[in-house]
Amino acid sequence: MAIKAWFHWVDGNQKQVAHEVIKLLGQQGFEMQSLDACRSNEPGMIFSNDVTPAICDQLRELSRNGRTQVLVCCCEALPGDATWQLMQAGASDVLACKECRVTAHEIAARLQRWEVVNRMLNSPIVQDVLVGESQALKAILRQVVEVAHFTDAPVLILGESGTGKELVANLIHSLDARSNKGDLFILDCSTLSPELSGSEFYGHERGAFTGAVSARDGAFALADHGTLFLDEVGELPLHLQAQLLRVIQERTFKRVGGNAWQRTSFRLVCATNRDLWAQVQRGEFRADLYYRIASFICRLPSLRERPEDILPLASHFLKQNRPDREPPALDAPVQEYLLRRDYPGNVRDLKQVVARMLCRHAGQGIITVGCIPPTDRPAWNDGWDEWRDSGFEHAIRVALARGVKLDTISREAKDTAIRIAMDETDGNKQLAAQRLGVTDRTLQKWSQEN
């Protein structure tokens, strides 16, 4: 299937260059359409030499504030500040069109990469593992997918407890494209005992120490040609950090009690809920090891940073707990409760809340407030009448700080409300319209435009 993309030129001076590049892309098999004839949520490109507030506003709209890939092509090299201005407005990249044929190949490479990443993002292997549609999650997932599939770079996963660090490590291994890929081996650094840590990493020969009744492979051998995931890497003592650094650099090691050097080759993925850079500055973590394991840093957002994912996650956990039948729906007061609740344990905390409600659920109907255990129930107060919480105000502040105008904020708020209503009614426009207080025709028009 041909990759689709749209194009748009801002002024007449760009028209000739744009048409030549588009013609060359068409010859390479791309399906190119003008912006007016193409869905705006598909990747595209803008041809312009100017950086004006109007162009930046257009970029924010076409990129949906960075959610859709938009390439800006310029016939002349732009100064650095103008380039960064375009990137901040939502451009995925800025490309100088010095020679049309070269430019077409550069654009083709980006469109092909974006197509693969978008396809993976929407595949079950990602959607069924890390659930959510928030921009905070989607942005980091896009980077994870790209790094995992197109490179073998070491990855450092940072995030609070319960944000899904091990799930991301598994995802990186699953998407790794190495043809001879081995297994994923997980080692929890917080459980290592000083006496046996060498054996856990290197393995040991028979008789190497008391209790070593047979030879045993360690993490470096078991992860050979695969992925070594070091969970809670911030817990490693300094002497083990030095040993790990040596193996990463030289790819060789000896078993405890052995004399023979063994080779190993693995992708390294590390995770911690600590501030590892702060540990480096305090001398608690080696700086040289930090730079070795942090070729790409994945900072997973906490659940409070992506509250729009709470209800989709709750539905996902309901399906997991009732795989053999249709999961029960959530009553409106229960949904509000879940949205207002604090989750110190993040996604893991939400999962347990859902499990506790299911323990009290009887029958085939919806989950009601009576299913919430007494110890989980909130103390009602007049503040519950107010739906505009700190997250709502924070989103508006971020938008204004990025220069997003009032009409764009209003339009995005409207689109988000419609998408949520449509999702929660399984695409039933009549029910969604009732919830939104609009006519069916309004939703029909919105669907055609989007």
Tab-separated table of C-alpha atoms in Angstrom:
chain	number	residue	atom	x	y	z
A	1	MET	CA	0.000	0.000	0.000
A	2	ALA	CA	1.359	3.404	-0.994
A	3	ILE	CA	2.287	5.823	1.758
A	4	LYS	CA	-0.019	8.840	1.754
A	5	ALA	CA	1.088	12.379	2.556
A	6	TRP	CA	-0.136	15.902	1.922
A	7	PHE	CA	1.748	18.992	0.731
A	8	HIS	CA	1.145	22.719	0.962
A	9	TRP	CA	3.076	25.789	-0.152
A	10	VAL	CA	2.676	29.097	1.622
A	11	ASP	CA	3.416	31.443	-1.271
A	12	GLY	CA	3.795	31.318	-5.051
A	13	ASN	CA	7.596	31.348	-4.894
A	14	GLN	CA	7.521	27.813	-3.481
A	15	LYS	CA	5.103	26.378	-6.033
A	16	GLN	CA	7.644	25.314	-8.667
A	17	VAL	CA	9.981	23.665	-6.170
A	18	ALA	CA	7.067	21.951	-4.426
A	19	HIS	CA	5.684	20.521	-7.671
A	20	GLU	CA	9.094	19.178	-8.711
A	21	VAL	CA	9.663	17.482	-5.345
A	22	ILE	CA	6.116	16.101	-5.274
A	23	LYS	CA	6.553	14.718	-8.802
A	24	LEU	CA	9.746	12.913	-7.763
A	25	LEU	CA	8.032	11.496	-4.657
A	26	GLY	CA	5.176	10.246	-6.821
A	27	GLN	CA	7.713	8.443	-9.016
A	28	GLN	CA	9.002	6.690	-5.884
A	29	GLY	CA	5.522	5.327	-5.164
A	30	PHE	CA	4.188	7.865	-2.653
A	31	GLU	CA	0.571	8.990	-2.893
A	32	MET	CA	0.811	12.767	-2.662
A	33	GLN	CA	-2.209	15.056	-2.338
A	34	SER	CA	-2.732	18.728	-1.707
A	35	LEU	CA	-3.706	19.635	1.833
A	36	ASP	CA	-7.295	20.402	0.816
A	37	ALA	CA	-7.773	16.908	-0.668
A	38	CYS	CA	-6.077	14.949	2.121
A	39	ARG	CA	-6.884	14.125	5.720
A	40	SER	CA	-4.946	16.559	7.872
A	41	ASN	CA	-4.094	13.890	10.463
A	42	GLU	CA	-1.789	12.199	7.933
A	43	PRO	CA	1.899	13.231	7.678
A	44	GLY	CA	2.652	16.087	5.325
A	45	MET	CA	4.986	18.886	4.369
A	46	ILE	CA	4.867	22.660	4.144
A	47	PHE	CA	7.063	24.548	1.657
A	48	SER	CA	7.980	27.970	3.009
A	49	ASN	CA	10.971	30.278	3.417
A	50	ASP	CA	9.296	32.508	5.974
A	51	VAL	CA	8.785	32.043	9.700
A	52	THR	CA	5.814	34.144	10.723
A	53	PRO	CA	3.238	33.919	13.529
A	54	ALA	CA	0.655	32.846	10.921
A	55	ILE	CA	2.837	29.951	9.733
A	56	CYS	CA	3.522	28.877	13.326
A	57	ASP	CA	-0.222	28.911	14.056
A	58	GLN	CA	-0.821	26.833	10.935
A	59	LEU	CA	1.875	24.387	12.031
A	60	ARG	CA	0.269	23.948	15.449
A	61	GLU	CA	-3.056	23.229	13.806
A	62	LEU	CA	-1.769	20.850	11.112
A	63	SER	CA	0.511	18.976	13.512
A	64	ARG	CA	-2.258	18.920	16.127
A	65	ASN	CA	0.275	20.381	18.569
A	66	GLY	CA	2.930	17.815	17.649
A	67	ARG	CA	0.737	14.699	17.352
A	68	THR	CA	0.999	14.503	13.531
A	69	GLN	CA	4.288	14.634	11.606
A	70	VAL	CA	4.796	17.786	9.551
A	71	LEU	CA	8.009	18.490	7.636
A	72	VAL	CA	8.918	22.099	6.770
A	73	CYS	CA	10.883	22.450	3.523
A	74	CYS	CA	12.772	25.673	2.794
A	75	CYS	CA	14.582	26.741	-0.386
A	76	GLU	CA	17.001	28.740	1.727
A	77	ALA	CA	18.802	27.772	4.921
A	78	LEU	CA	17.117	29.312	7.943
A	79	PRO	CA	18.927	30.792	10.937
A	80	GLY	CA	19.015	28.601	14.025
A	81	ASP	CA	16.461	30.571	16.034
A	82	ALA	CA	13.918	30.387	13.177
A	83	THR	CA	14.440	26.625	12.874
A	84	TRP	CA	13.783	26.102	16.573
A	85	GLN	CA	10.750	28.350	16.373
A	86	LEU	CA	9.275	26.032	13.725
A	87	MET	CA	10.121	22.960	15.792
A	88	GLN	CA	8.460	24.452	18.864
A	89	ALA	CA	5.357	25.194	16.797
A	90	GLY	CA	4.997	21.491	15.947
A	91	ALA	CA	7.301	20.739	13.005
A	92	SER	CA	8.851	17.264	13.108
A	93	ASP	CA	11.843	18.423	11.075
A	94	VAL	CA	13.082	21.351	8.966
A	95	LEU	CA	14.769	20.541	5.654
A	96	ALA	CA	16.651	22.820	3.242
A	97	CYS	CA	15.690	22.154	-0.420
A	98	LYS	CA	19.016	22.712	-2.162
A	99	GLU	CA	18.475	20.174	-4.959
A	100	CYS	CA	15.066	18.680	-5.711
A	101	ARG	CA	16.165	15.082	-6.305
A	102	VAL	CA	18.212	14.956	-3.081
A	103	THR	CA	15.385	16.634	-1.189
A	104	ALA	CA	12.868	14.093	-2.495
A	105	HIS	CA	15.030	11.214	-1.244
A	106	GLU	CA	15.418	12.882	2.167
A	107	ILE	CA	11.650	13.414	2.437
A	108	ALA	CA	11.004	9.826	1.305
A	109	ALA	CA	13.265	8.459	4.046
A	110	ARG	CA	11.376	10.440	6.695
A	111	LEU	CA	7.937	9.466	5.387
A	112	GLN	CA	8.936	5.795	5.337
A	113	ARG	CA	10.285	5.987	8.895
A	114	TRP	CA	7.148	7.749	10.146
A	115	GLU	CA	4.937	5.174	8.438
A	116	VAL	CA	6.701	2.266	10.151
A	117	VAL	CA	6.636	3.970	13.557
A	118	ASN	CA	2.950	4.910	13.210
A	119	ARG	CA	2.070	1.356	12.192
A	120	MET	CA	3.899	-0.062	15.207
A	121	LEU	CA	2.331	2.459	17.565
A	122	ASN	CA	-1.121	1.310	16.465
A	123	SER	CA	-0.269	-2.407	16.537
A	124	PRO	CA	-1.521	-4.774	19.277
A	125	ILE	CA	2.042	-5.338	20.484
A	126	VAL	CA	2.067	-1.704	21.693
A	127	GLN	CA	-1.628	-0.941	22.226
A	128	ASP	CA	-2.239	-4.016	24.388
A	129	VAL	CA	0.802	-3.372	26.578
A	130	LEU	CA	0.842	0.370	27.237
A	131	VAL	CA	-2.723	1.674	27.250
A	132	GLY	CA	-3.570	5.336	26.765
A	133	GLU	CA	-4.158	8.095	24.256
A	134	SER	CA	-2.647	11.014	26.169
A	135	GLN	CA	-0.073	13.165	24.437
A	136	ALA	CA	2.344	12.593	27.338
A	137	LEU	CA	2.293	8.827	26.761
A	138	LYS	CA	2.135	8.929	22.964
A	139	ALA	CA	5.150	11.239	22.714
A	140	ILE	CA	7.434	8.968	24.733
A	141	LEU	CA	6.053	5.802	23.103
A	142	ARG	CA	6.888	7.156	19.654
A	143	GLN	CA	10.500	7.644	20.710
A	144	VAL	CA	10.673	4.226	22.380
A	145	VAL	CA	9.323	2.462	19.276
A	146	GLU	CA	11.803	4.244	17.003
A	147	VAL	CA	14.843	3.591	19.198
A	148	ALA	CA	13.824	-0.021	19.869
A	149	HIS	CA	13.228	-0.990	16.234
A	150	PHE	CA	15.820	1.008	14.332
A	151	THR	CA	18.770	0.867	16.764
A	152	ASP	CA	20.363	-1.378	19.353
A	153	ALA	CA	21.240	1.564	21.609
A	154	PRO	CA	21.227	1.133	25.406
A	155	VAL	CA	18.096	2.564	27.007
A	156	LEU	CA	17.664	4.040	30.485
A	157	ILE	CA	14.044	4.036	31.698
A	158	LEU	CA	13.208	6.537	34.433
A	159	GLY	CA	9.914	6.838	36.254
A	160	GLU	CA	8.089	6.550	39.529
A	161	SER	CA	7.112	3.181	40.906
A	162	GLY	CA	4.148	1.699	39.036
A	163	THR	CA	4.538	3.664	35.796
A	164	GLY	CA	5.329	0.578	33.695
A	165	LYS	CA	9.124	0.494	33.410
A	166	GLU	CA	9.289	-3.292	33.055
A	167	LEU	CA	6.537	-3.199	30.425
A	168	VAL	CA	8.613	-0.740	28.386
A	169	ALA	CA	11.687	-2.948	28.742
A	170	ASN	CA	9.712	-5.913	27.409
A	171	LEU	CA	8.389	-3.753	24.573
A	172	ILE	CA	11.895	-2.650	23.585
A	173	HIS	CA	12.982	-6.285	23.408
A	174	SER	CA	9.891	-7.280	21.403
A	175	LEU	CA	10.413	-4.512	18.831
A	176	ASP	CA	14.166	-5.084	18.511
A	177	ALA	CA	14.758	-5.993	14.864
A	178	ARG	CA	17.995	-7.991	15.254
A	179	SER	CA	17.739	-11.106	13.097
A	180	ASN	CA	19.571	-13.336	15.599
A	181	LYS	CA	17.901	-11.877	18.682
A	182	GLY	CA	18.101	-14.000	21.814
A	183	ASP	CA	16.029	-13.866	24.992
A	184	LEU	CA	15.250	-11.095	27.460
A	185	PHE	CA	16.966	-11.655	30.810
A	186	ILE	CA	15.791	-9.645	33.820
A	187	LEU	CA	17.961	-8.983	36.865
A	188	ASP	CA	16.596	-6.994	39.822
A	189	CYS	CA	19.578	-5.107	41.223
A	190	SER	CA	17.766	-4.369	44.495
A	191	THR	CA	17.748	-8.080	45.400
A	192	LEU	CA	21.453	-8.764	44.817
A	193	SER	CA	23.368	-9.932	47.874
A	194	PRO	CA	27.009	-8.814	48.148
A	195	GLU	CA	28.160	-12.422	48.516
A	196	LEU	CA	26.454	-13.748	45.382
A	197	SER	CA	26.419	-10.679	43.153
A	198	GLY	CA	29.462	-11.842	41.182
A	199	SER	CA	27.807	-15.167	40.450
A	200	GLU	CA	24.563	-13.439	39.408
A	201	PHE	CA	26.406	-11.350	36.825
A	202	TYR	CA	29.270	-13.614	35.722
A	203	GLY	CA	28.114	-17.103	36.629
A	204	HIS	CA	30.455	-19.522	38.418
A	205	GLU	CA	32.379	-22.730	37.964
A	206	ARG	CA	31.738	-25.826	40.007
A	207	GLY	CA	33.447	-25.553	43.391
A	208	ALA	CA	34.107	-21.821	43.038
A	209	PHE	CA	32.688	-21.291	46.533
A	210	THR	CA	30.817	-23.191	49.208
A	211	GLY	CA	27.533	-24.404	47.767
A	212	ALA	CA	28.640	-24.172	44.132
A	213	VAL	CA	27.900	-27.834	43.409
A	214	SER	CA	27.654	-27.262	39.659
A	215	ALA	CA	28.614	-24.662	37.063
A	216	ARG	CA	26.074	-21.910	36.414
A	217	ASP	CA	25.619	-19.199	33.789
A	218	GLY	CA	25.165	-15.618	34.968
A	219	ALA	CA	23.293	-12.670	33.483
A	220	PHE	CA	26.012	-11.811	30.946
A	221	ALA	CA	25.921	-15.306	29.416
A	222	LEU	CA	22.131	-15.718	29.598
A	223	ALA	CA	21.555	-12.387	27.841
A	224	ASP	CA	24.023	-13.145	25.021
A	225	HIS	CA	22.528	-12.015	21.661
A	226	GLY	CA	19.434	-10.883	23.561
A	227	THR	CA	18.546	-8.109	25.981
A	228	LEU	CA	19.780	-7.631	29.539
A	229	PHE	CA	17.300	-5.675	31.644
A	230	LEU	CA	18.752	-4.340	34.886
A	231	ASP	CA	15.834	-3.229	37.028
A	232	GLU	CA	16.544	-0.714	39.811
A	233	VAL	CA	20.042	-0.102	38.455
A	234	GLY	CA	20.407	2.805	40.880
A	235	GLU	CA	20.745	0.231	43.683
A	236	LEU	CA	24.027	-1.167	42.326
A	237	PRO	CA	26.998	-0.608	44.678
A	238	LEU	CA	30.015	1.148	43.213
A	239	HIS	CA	32.209	-1.962	42.909
A	240	LEU	CA	29.537	-3.709	40.826
A	241	GLN	CA	29.134	-0.579	38.708
A	242	ALA	CA	32.836	-0.792	37.819
A	243	GLN	CA	32.517	-4.472	36.865
A	244	LEU	CA	29.421	-3.813	34.754
A	245	LEU	CA	31.165	-0.945	32.944
A	246	ARG	CA	34.091	-3.193	32.049
A	247	VAL	CA	31.862	-5.868	30.515
A	248	ILE	CA	29.847	-3.249	28.576
A	249	GLN	CA	33.069	-1.816	27.151
A	250	GLU	CA	34.972	-5.021	26.384
A	251	ARG	CA	32.110	-7.511	25.903
A	252	THR	CA	34.144	-10.198	27.696
A	253	PHE	CA	33.979	-11.735	31.180
A	254	LYS	CA	35.151	-14.697	33.278
A	255	ARG	CA	32.988	-16.897	35.443
A	256	VAL	CA	33.701	-16.772	39.180
A	257	GLY	CA	36.383	-19.395	39.759
A	258	GLY	CA	37.133	-19.714	36.043
A	259	ASN	CA	40.078	-18.794	33.850
A	260	ALA	CA	38.525	-18.770	30.389
A	261	TRP	CA	37.331	-15.512	28.872
A	262	GLN	CA	33.843	-15.627	27.382
A	263	ARG	CA	32.375	-13.191	24.898
A	264	THR	CA	28.908	-11.708	25.178
A	265	SER	CA	26.822	-9.306	23.125
A	266	PHE	CA	23.556	-7.941	24.430
A	267	ARG	CA	21.342	-4.904	24.311
A	268	LEU	CA	21.314	-3.189	27.688
A	269	VAL	CA	18.121	-1.744	29.147
A	270	CYS	CA	18.194	-0.260	32.641
A	271	ALA	CA	15.468	1.175	34.849
A	272	THR	CA	15.246	3.059	38.113
A	273	ASN	CA	12.826	5.189	40.101
A	274	ARG	CA	15.742	7.187	41.468
A	275	ASP	CA	17.185	10.457	40.178
A	276	LEU	CA	20.260	8.811	38.687
A	277	TRP	CA	21.900	12.062	37.592
A	278	ALA	CA	21.620	13.380	41.158
A	279	GLN	CA	23.368	10.190	42.305
A	280	VAL	CA	26.138	10.879	39.797
A	281	GLN	CA	26.603	14.375	41.190
A	282	ARG	CA	26.751	12.979	44.745
A	283	GLY	CA	29.326	10.369	43.736
A	284	GLU	CA	26.924	7.476	44.333
A	285	PHE	CA	26.795	6.412	40.677
A	286	ARG	CA	29.687	6.377	38.224
A	287	ALA	CA	29.439	9.086	35.589
A	288	ASP	CA	31.177	6.920	32.953
A	289	LEU	CA	28.637	4.122	33.522
A	290	TYR	CA	25.753	6.600	33.413
A	291	TYR	CA	26.780	7.810	29.955
A	292	ARG	CA	27.198	4.216	28.789
A	293	ILE	CA	23.690	3.127	29.789
A	294	ALA	CA	21.881	6.354	28.860
A	295	SER	CA	22.246	6.534	25.083
A	296	PHE	CA	18.484	7.077	25.103
A	297	ILE	CA	16.581	8.179	28.211
A	298	CYS	CA	12.897	7.276	28.488
A	299	ARG	CA	11.096	9.249	31.191
A	300	LEU	CA	7.725	7.625	31.811
A	301	PRO	CA	5.003	10.066	32.909
A	302	SER	CA	3.200	9.494	36.182
A	303	LEU	CA	-0.544	8.875	36.098
A	304	ARG	CA	-1.214	12.392	37.416
A	305	GLU	CA	0.543	13.707	34.294
A	306	ARG	CA	-1.858	11.802	32.021
A	307	PRO	CA	-5.240	11.815	33.786
A	308	GLU	CA	-7.066	11.332	30.472
A	309	ASP	CA	-5.724	7.756	30.459
A	310	ILE	CA	-7.342	6.790	33.778
A	311	LEU	CA	-10.680	5.583	32.358
A	312	PRO	CA	-9.165	3.767	29.339
A	313	LEU	CA	-6.776	2.024	31.730
A	314	ALA	CA	-9.640	1.091	34.062
A	315	SER	CA	-11.540	-0.435	31.123
A	316	HIS	CA	-8.403	-2.331	30.103
A	317	PHE	CA	-8.019	-3.804	33.591
A	318	LEU	CA	-11.699	-4.762	33.672
A	319	LYS	CA	-11.190	-6.722	30.441
A	320	GLN	CA	-8.074	-8.373	31.847
A	321	ASN	CA	-9.976	-9.518	34.941
A	322	ARG	CA	-12.963	-10.782	32.921
A	323	PRO	CA	-11.344	-12.265	29.781
A	324	ASP	CA	-14.077	-14.859	29.309
A	325	ARG	CA	-17.026	-12.461	29.199
A	326	GLU	CA	-18.034	-8.888	28.500
A	327	PRO	CA	-16.571	-6.681	31.249
A	328	PRO	CA	-18.984	-4.498	33.231
A	329	ALA	CA	-19.217	-0.790	32.504
A	330	LEU	CA	-18.510	1.934	35.076
A	331	ASP	CA	-21.338	4.057	36.451
A	332	ALA	CA	-20.852	7.834	36.032
A	333	PRO	CA	-20.177	8.468	39.771
A	334	VAL	CA	-17.575	5.675	39.722
A	335	GLN	CA	-15.889	7.255	36.707
A	336	GLU	CA	-15.790	10.583	38.500
A	337	TYR	CA	-14.356	8.885	41.585
A	338	LEU	CA	-11.566	7.283	39.552
A	339	LEU	CA	-10.766	10.585	37.837
A	340	ARG	CA	-10.566	12.492	41.126
A	341	ARG	CA	-8.647	9.899	43.114
A	342	ASP	CA	-4.922	10.225	43.799
A	343	TYR	CA	-2.683	7.359	42.647
A	344	PRO	CA	0.600	7.350	44.585
A	345	GLY	CA	1.364	3.948	43.058
A	346	ASN	CA	0.469	5.177	39.557
A	347	VAL	CA	-0.895	2.618	37.072
A	348	ARG	CA	-0.247	-0.300	39.437
A	349	ASP	CA	-2.315	1.536	42.071
A	350	LEU	CA	-5.212	2.032	39.632
A	351	LYS	CA	-5.085	-1.659	38.693
A	352	GLN	CA	-5.502	-2.659	42.327
A	353	VAL	CA	-8.395	-0.219	42.816
A	354	VAL	CA	-10.216	-1.798	39.865
A	355	ALA	CA	-9.511	-5.293	41.226
A	356	ARG	CA	-10.944	-4.353	44.635
A	357	MET	CA	-14.106	-2.990	43.032
A	358	LEU	CA	-14.536	-6.187	41.024
A	359	CYS	CA	-14.297	-8.232	44.225
A	360	ARG	CA	-17.491	-6.523	45.443
A	361	HIS	CA	-19.287	-6.538	42.090
A	362	ALA	CA	-22.244	-8.911	41.811
A	363	GLY	CA	-24.488	-9.687	38.859
A	364	GLN	CA	-24.100	-8.665	35.243
A	365	GLY	CA	-24.803	-4.920	35.569
A	366	ILE	CA	-22.573	-1.893	35.761
A	367	ILE	CA	-20.090	-1.202	38.540
A	368	THR	CA	-21.717	1.244	40.973
A	369	VAL	CA	-20.432	3.232	43.934
A	370	GLY	CA	-21.403	0.369	46.260
A	371	CYS	CA	-18.618	-1.676	44.666
A	372	ILE	CA	-16.017	0.773	45.984
A	373	PRO	CA	-14.663	-0.657	49.285
A	374	PRO	CA	-15.419	1.570	52.305
A	375	THR	CA	-11.693	2.164	52.884
A	376	ASP	CA	-11.370	3.551	49.329
A	377	ARG	CA	-14.403	5.821	49.399
A	378	PRO	CA	-13.808	9.584	49.370
A	379	ALA	CA	-15.188	12.056	51.870
A	380	TRP	CA	-17.776	14.056	49.924
A	381	ASN	CA	-17.555	17.848	50.052
A	382	ASP	CA	-18.805	20.824	48.089
A	383	GLY	CA	-15.620	20.797	46.039
A	384	TRP	CA	-16.886	17.780	44.127
A	385	ASP	CA	-19.209	20.080	42.200
A	386	GLU	CA	-16.183	21.693	40.564
A	387	TRP	CA	-14.944	19.705	37.530
A	388	ARG	CA	-12.157	22.052	36.417
A	389	ASP	CA	-9.278	20.624	38.404
A	390	SER	CA	-5.587	21.562	38.455
A	391	GLY	CA	-4.933	19.386	35.403
A	392	PHE	CA	-7.360	21.445	33.324
A	393	GLU	CA	-5.693	24.707	34.335
A	394	HIS	CA	-2.229	23.203	33.765
A	395	ALA	CA	-3.142	22.225	30.184
A	396	ILE	CA	-4.340	25.766	29.460
A	397	ARG	CA	-1.169	27.262	30.954
A	398	VAL	CA	1.032	24.977	28.816
A	399	ALA	CA	-0.929	25.894	25.674
A	400	LEU	CA	-0.622	29.635	26.341
A	401	ALA	CA	3.089	29.292	27.119
A	402	ARG	CA	3.575	27.647	23.716
A	403	GLY	CA	1.745	30.462	21.963
A	404	VAL	CA	-1.438	28.545	21.199
A	405	LYS	CA	-4.290	30.972	20.496
A	406	LEU	CA	-7.740	30.949	22.099
A	407	ASP	CA	-9.532	29.655	18.998
A	408	THR	CA	-7.155	26.673	18.796
A	409	ILE	CA	-7.579	25.935	22.517
A	410	SER	CA	-11.363	26.069	22.141
A	411	ARG	CA	-11.291	23.855	19.066
A	412	GLU	CA	-9.025	21.296	20.743
A	413	ALA	CA	-11.259	21.242	23.840
A	414	LYS	CA	-14.310	20.660	21.641
A	415	ASP	CA	-12.591	17.942	19.597
A	416	THR	CA	-11.383	16.199	22.758
A	417	ALA	CA	-14.846	16.235	24.318
A	418	ILE	CA	-16.377	14.798	21.137
A	419	ARG	CA	-13.714	12.085	20.835
A	420	ILE	CA	-14.245	11.033	24.450
A	421	ALA	CA	-18.032	10.955	24.077
A	422	MET	CA	-17.754	8.943	20.849
A	423	ASP	CA	-15.302	6.482	22.426
A	424	GLU	CA	-17.455	5.971	25.515
A	425	THR	CA	-20.571	5.328	23.426
A	426	ASP	CA	-18.730	3.000	20.990
A	427	GLY	CA	-19.226	5.429	18.112
A	428	ASN	CA	-22.996	5.854	18.631
A	429	LYS	CA	-23.523	9.440	17.420
A	430	GLN	CA	-27.028	9.700	18.893
A	431	LEU	CA	-25.915	8.737	22.409
A	432	ALA	CA	-22.786	10.867	22.145
A	433	ALA	CA	-24.831	13.855	20.994
A	434	GLN	CA	-27.150	13.455	24.008
A	435	ARG	CA	-24.191	13.462	26.387
A	436	LEU	CA	-22.705	16.532	24.720
A	437	GLY	CA	-25.993	18.397	24.399
A	438	VAL	CA	-25.665	18.838	20.643
A	439	THR	CA	-27.508	17.527	17.582
A	440	ASP	CA	-26.632	14.386	15.638
A	441	ARG	CA	-25.933	16.634	12.648
A	442	THR	CA	-23.199	18.454	14.582
A	443	LEU	CA	-21.371	15.176	15.197
A	444	GLN	CA	-21.895	14.090	11.608
A	445	LYS	CA	-20.262	17.300	10.389
A	446	TRP	CA	-17.388	16.841	12.891
A	447	SER	CA	-16.797	13.265	11.663
A	448	GLN	CA	-16.597	14.447	8.051
A	449	GLU	CA	-14.074	17.134	8.957
A	450	ASN	CA	-11.899	14.773	10.953
